[in-house]
Each structure stands twice: as structure tokens, then as C-alpha cells.
mmCIF file of C-alpha atoms in Angstrom:
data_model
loop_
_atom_site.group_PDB
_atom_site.id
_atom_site.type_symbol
_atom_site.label_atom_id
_atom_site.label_comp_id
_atom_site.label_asym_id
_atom_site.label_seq_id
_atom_site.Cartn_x
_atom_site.Cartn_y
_atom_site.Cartn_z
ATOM 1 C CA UNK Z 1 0.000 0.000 0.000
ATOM 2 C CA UNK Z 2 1.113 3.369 -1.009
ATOM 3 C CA UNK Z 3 1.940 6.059 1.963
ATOM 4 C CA UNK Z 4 -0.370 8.340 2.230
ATOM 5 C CA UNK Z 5 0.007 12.386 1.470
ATOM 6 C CA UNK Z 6 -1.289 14.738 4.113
ATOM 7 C CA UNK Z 7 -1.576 18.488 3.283
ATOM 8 C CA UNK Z 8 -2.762 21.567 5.217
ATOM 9 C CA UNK Z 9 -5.315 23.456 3.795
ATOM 10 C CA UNK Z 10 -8.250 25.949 3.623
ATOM 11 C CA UNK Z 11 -11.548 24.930 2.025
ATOM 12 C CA UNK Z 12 -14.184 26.865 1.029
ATOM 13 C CA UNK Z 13 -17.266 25.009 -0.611
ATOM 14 C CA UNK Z 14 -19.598 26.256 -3.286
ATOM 15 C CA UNK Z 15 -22.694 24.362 -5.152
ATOM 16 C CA UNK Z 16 -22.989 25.287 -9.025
ATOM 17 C CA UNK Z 17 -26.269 24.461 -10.878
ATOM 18 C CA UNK Z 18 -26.308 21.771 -14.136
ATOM 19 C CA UNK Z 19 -25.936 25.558 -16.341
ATOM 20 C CA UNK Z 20 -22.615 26.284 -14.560
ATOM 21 C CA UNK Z 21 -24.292 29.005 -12.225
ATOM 22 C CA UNK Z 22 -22.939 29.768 -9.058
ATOM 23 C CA UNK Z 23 -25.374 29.165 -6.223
ATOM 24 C CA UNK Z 24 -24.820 31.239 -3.286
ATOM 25 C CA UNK Z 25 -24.876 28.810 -0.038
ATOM 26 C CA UNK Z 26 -25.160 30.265 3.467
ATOM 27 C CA UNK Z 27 -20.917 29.995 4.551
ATOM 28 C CA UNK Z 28 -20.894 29.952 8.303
ATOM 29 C CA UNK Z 29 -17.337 30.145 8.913
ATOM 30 C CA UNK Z 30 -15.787 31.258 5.351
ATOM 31 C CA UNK Z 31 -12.923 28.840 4.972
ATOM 32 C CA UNK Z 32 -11.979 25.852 7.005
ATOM 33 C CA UNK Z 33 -8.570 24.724 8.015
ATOM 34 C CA UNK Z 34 -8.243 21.229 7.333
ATOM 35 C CA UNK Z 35 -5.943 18.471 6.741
ATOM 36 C CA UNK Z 36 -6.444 16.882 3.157
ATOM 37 C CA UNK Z 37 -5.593 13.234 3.601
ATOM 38 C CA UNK Z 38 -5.158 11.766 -0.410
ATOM 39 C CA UNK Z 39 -5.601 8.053 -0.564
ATOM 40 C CA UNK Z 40 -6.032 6.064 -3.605
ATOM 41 C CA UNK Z 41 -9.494 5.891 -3.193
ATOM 42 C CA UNK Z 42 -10.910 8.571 -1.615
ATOM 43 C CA UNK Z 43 -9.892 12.730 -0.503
ATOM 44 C CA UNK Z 44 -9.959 13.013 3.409
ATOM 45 C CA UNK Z 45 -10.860 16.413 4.505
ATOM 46 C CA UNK Z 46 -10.356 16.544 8.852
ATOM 47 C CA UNK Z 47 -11.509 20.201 10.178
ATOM 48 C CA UNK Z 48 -9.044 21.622 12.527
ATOM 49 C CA UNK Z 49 -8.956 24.206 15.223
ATOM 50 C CA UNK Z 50 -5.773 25.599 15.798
ATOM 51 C CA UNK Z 51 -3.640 23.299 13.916
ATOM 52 C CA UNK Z 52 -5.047 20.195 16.026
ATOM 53 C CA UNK Z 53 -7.909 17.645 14.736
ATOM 54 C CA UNK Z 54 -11.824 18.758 15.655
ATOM 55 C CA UNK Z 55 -14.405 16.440 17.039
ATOM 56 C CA UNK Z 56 -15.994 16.939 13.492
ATOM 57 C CA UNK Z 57 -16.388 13.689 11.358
ATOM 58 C CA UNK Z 58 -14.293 13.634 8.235
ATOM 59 C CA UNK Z 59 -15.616 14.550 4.891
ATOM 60 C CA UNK Z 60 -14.842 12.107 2.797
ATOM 61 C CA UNK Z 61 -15.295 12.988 -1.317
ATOM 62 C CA UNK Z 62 -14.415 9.550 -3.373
ATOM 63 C CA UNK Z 63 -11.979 10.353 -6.396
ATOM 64 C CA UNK Z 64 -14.498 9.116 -8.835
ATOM 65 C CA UNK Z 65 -16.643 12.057 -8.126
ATOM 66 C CA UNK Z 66 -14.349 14.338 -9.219
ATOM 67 C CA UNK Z 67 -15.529 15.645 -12.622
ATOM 68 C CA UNK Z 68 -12.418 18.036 -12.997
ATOM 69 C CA UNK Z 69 -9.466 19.252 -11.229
ATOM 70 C CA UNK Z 70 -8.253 22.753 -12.002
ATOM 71 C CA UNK Z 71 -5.416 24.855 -10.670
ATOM 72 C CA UNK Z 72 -6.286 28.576 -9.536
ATOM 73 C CA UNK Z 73 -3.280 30.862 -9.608
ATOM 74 C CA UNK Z 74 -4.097 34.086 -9.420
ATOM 75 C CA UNK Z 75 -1.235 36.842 -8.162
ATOM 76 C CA UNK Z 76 -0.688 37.732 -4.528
ATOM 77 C CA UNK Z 77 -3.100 35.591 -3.217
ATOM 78 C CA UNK Z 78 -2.626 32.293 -2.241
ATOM 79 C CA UNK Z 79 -2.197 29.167 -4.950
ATOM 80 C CA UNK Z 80 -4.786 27.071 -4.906
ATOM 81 C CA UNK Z 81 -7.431 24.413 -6.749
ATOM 82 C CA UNK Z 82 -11.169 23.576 -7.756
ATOM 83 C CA UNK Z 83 -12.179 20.840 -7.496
ATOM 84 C CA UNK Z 84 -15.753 19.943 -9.078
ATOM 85 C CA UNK Z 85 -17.646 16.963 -7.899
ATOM 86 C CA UNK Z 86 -20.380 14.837 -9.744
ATOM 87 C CA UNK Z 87 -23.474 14.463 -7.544
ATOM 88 C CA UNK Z 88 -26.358 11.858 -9.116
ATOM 89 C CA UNK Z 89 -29.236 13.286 -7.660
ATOM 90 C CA UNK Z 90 -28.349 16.804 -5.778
ATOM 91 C CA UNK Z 91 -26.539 20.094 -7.353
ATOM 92 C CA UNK Z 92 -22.555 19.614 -7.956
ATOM 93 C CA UNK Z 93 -20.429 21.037 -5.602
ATOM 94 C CA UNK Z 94 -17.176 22.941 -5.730
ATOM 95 C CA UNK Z 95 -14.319 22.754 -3.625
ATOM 96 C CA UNK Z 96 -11.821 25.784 -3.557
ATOM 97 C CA UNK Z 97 -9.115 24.381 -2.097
ATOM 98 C CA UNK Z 98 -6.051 26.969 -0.713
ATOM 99 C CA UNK Z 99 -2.756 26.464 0.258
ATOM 100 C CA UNK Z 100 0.398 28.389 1.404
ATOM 101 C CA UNK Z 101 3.151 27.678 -0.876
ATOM 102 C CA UNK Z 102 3.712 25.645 -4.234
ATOM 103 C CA UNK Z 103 0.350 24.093 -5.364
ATOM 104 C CA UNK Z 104 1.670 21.950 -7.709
ATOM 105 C CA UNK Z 105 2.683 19.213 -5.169
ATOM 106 C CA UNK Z 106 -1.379 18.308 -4.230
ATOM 107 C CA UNK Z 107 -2.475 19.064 -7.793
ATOM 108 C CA UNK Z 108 -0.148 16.182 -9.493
ATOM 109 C CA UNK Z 109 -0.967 13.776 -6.231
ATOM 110 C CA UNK Z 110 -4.459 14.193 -6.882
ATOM 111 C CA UNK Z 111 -4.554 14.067 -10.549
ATOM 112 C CA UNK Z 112 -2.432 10.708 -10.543
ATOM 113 C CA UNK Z 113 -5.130 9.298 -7.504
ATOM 114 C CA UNK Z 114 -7.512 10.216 -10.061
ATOM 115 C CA UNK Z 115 -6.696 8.964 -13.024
ATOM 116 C CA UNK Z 116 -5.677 5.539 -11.555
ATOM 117 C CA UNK Z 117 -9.071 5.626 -10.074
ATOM 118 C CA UNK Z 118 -10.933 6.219 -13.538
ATOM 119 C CA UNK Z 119 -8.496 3.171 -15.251
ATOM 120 C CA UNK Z 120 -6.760 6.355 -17.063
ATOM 121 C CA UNK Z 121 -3.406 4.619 -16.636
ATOM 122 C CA UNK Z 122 -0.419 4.244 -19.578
ATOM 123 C CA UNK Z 123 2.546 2.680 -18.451
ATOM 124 C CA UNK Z 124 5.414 3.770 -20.729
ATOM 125 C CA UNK Z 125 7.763 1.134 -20.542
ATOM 126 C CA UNK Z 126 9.145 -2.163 -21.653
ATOM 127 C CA UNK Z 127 10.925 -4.824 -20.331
ATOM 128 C CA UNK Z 128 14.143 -5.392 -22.041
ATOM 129 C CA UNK Z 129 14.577 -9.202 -23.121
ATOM 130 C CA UNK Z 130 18.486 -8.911 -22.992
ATOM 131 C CA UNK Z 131 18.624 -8.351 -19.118
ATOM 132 C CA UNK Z 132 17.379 -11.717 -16.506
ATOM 133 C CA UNK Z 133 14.203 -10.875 -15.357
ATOM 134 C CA UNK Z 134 13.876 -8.653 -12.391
ATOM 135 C CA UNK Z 135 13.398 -5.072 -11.533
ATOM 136 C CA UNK Z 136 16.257 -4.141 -13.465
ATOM 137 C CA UNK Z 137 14.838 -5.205 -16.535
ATOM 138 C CA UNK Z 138 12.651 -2.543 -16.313
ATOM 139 C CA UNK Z 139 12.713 0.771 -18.423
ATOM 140 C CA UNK Z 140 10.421 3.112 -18.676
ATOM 141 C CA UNK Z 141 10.234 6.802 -21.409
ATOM 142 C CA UNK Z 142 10.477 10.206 -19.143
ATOM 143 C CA UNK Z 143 7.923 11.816 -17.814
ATOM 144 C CA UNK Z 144 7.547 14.004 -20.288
ATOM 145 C CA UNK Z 145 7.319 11.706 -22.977
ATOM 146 C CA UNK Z 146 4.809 9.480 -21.024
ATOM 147 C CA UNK Z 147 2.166 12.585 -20.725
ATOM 148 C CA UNK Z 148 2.812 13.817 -23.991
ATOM 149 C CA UNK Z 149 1.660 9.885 -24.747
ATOM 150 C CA UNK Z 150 -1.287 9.763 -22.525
ATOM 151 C CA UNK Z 151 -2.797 13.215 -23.553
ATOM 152 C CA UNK Z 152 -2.240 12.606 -27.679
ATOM 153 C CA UNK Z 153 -4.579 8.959 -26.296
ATOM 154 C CA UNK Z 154 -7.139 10.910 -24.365
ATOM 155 C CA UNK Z 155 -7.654 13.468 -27.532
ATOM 156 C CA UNK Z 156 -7.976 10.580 -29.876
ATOM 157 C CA UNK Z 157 -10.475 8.937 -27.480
ATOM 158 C CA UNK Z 158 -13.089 11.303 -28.803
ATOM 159 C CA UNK Z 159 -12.364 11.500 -32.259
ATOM 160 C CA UNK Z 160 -13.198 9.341 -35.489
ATOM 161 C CA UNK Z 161 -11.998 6.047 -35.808
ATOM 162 C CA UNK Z 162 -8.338 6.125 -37.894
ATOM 163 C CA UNK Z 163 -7.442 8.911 -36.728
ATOM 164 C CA UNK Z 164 -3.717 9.435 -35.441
ATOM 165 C CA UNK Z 165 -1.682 11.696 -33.376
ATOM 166 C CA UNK Z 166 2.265 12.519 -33.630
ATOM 167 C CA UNK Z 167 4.393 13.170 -30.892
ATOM 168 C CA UNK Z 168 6.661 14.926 -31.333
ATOM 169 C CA UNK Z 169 9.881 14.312 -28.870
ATOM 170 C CA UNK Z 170 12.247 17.004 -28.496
ATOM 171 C CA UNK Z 171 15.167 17.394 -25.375
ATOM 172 C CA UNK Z 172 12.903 15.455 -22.639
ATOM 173 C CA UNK Z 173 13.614 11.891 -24.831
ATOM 174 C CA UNK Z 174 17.431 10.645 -24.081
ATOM 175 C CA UNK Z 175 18.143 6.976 -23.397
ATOM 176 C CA UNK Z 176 19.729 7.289 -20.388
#
């Protein structure tokens, strides 16, 4: 089992309608400090007072409600996300998530929690039949090369059938 990835936060939650209206909701106490627990199933949000847990229950949002993830950097304020969840049978919600310092950190955690929830997984690699096999046998593209890969799939998912998609792979490809 993968460790799990605690953050402190601030959350502030909004509902928006099926039109993509804003619905104003009565906000008690503005935004919460909480500690955003990211598992591979589910986001943990634990209200605390003072920098120590509440009595409050956890929220818990599973990752396959989460129709979109979206970063919100806007200048001297503080980095943060949206999150917008899929509801069956009430109004969608929004969660404006805030945090002091580099966003980027949560964003990629939950976008990779995500995506391996939704089966939106590519593994980039190859075994190489030259080496014994073991973990060493193992090679996978960059980073870069691997989301260039996954995003040129995801486009083609929606369009006509024979359709293609070039890569192009500039300084991020090196063997080695």
C-alpha cells in the first residue's frame, strides 16, 4: 500500500447548478482549516482548530466524483485548486481548495489518484529481453514523454476512428 500524502489546507465550498451558475450557499465560517488526507481511493478532509484535529467527522469525497481538477493561480493571493464533484441526484459542488506555498505538489498527487481511479493509466515502458528478469529489466520513457503519450490517447479517445496523433519528442527523450 502506497503512503499516504497529508496536506494543510483551507476549504471553502460552493454548489454550481447543471448551467454552470454559481449558487450562493449560506458559509458559516468562510474557509476551514483542514488536513487533506489523499488516498487512492478517496480525498480526506479533517476540520481543525488551531492546527489540532476537531471532534468533526471527516468529509470524505471519493476520487471518482471528481468531474475536474483545475489549478487557480491568481497573483498575490494564495495558490490554490477547484475541485468539481459529480453528484447523481443533488446540485454539484465545488471545492476551492487553498494552500500556502507551491500548489503543484497536491495538484499532481491528486490528478495521478484520479486517473488511476478512472483506469486512465499508460505505463510507458518495456521490459528489455536482454537483461534476466527482475526489476532491473525494467525501463520506462520520461515523464515528459509518457504525458505527452497519454494526452495525444485521451484526444484521440473522442475523435473518429483512424485517426492518429504525432508526438513529437524534443530534449525530454534521451536513453539514459
Amino acid at each position: 500500500m502506497a503512503a499516504l500524502t497529508t496536506y494543510r489546507i483551507h476549504l471553502e465550498i460552493d454548489a454550481v447548478s447543471d448551467l454552470g451558475t454559481r449558487l450562493s450557499l449560506p458559509q458559516e465560517r468562510g474557509l476551514q482549516s483542514c488536513l487533506l488526507t489523499v488516498t487512492s481511493e478517496a480525498l480526506k478532509f479533517e476540520t481543525t482548530c488551531f492546527g489540532v484535529k476537531c471532534c468533526a467527522k471527516p468529509f470524505l469525497v471519493r476520487l471518482a466524483q471528481v468531474a475536474s481538477n483545475k489549478k487557480l493561480v491568481m497573483p498575490s493571493i494564495q495558490q490554490g485548486m477547484v475541485l468539481q464533484l459529480e453528484q447523481s441526484e443533488e446540485v454539484s459542488l465545488l471545492l476551492k481548495i487553498f494552500v500556502s506555498g507551491d500548489i503543484s505538489r497536491l495538484y499532481t498527487n491528486i490528478e495521478a489518484q484520479r486517473r488511476l481511479a478512472q483506469g486512465e493509466v499508460l505505463i510507458t515502458g518495456w521490459l528489455d529481453p536482454t537483461k534476466p528478469l527482475s526489476q532491473k529489466a525494467i525501463s520506462f520513457l520520461p515523464a515528459g514523454v509518457a504525458i505527452k503519450i497519454l494526452n495525444a490517447r485521451a484526444k484521440l479517445d473522442s475523435e473518429k476512428v483512424d485517426m492518429t496523433a504525432k508526438i513529437m519528442l524534443g530534449s525530454e527523450f534521451s536513453d539514459g
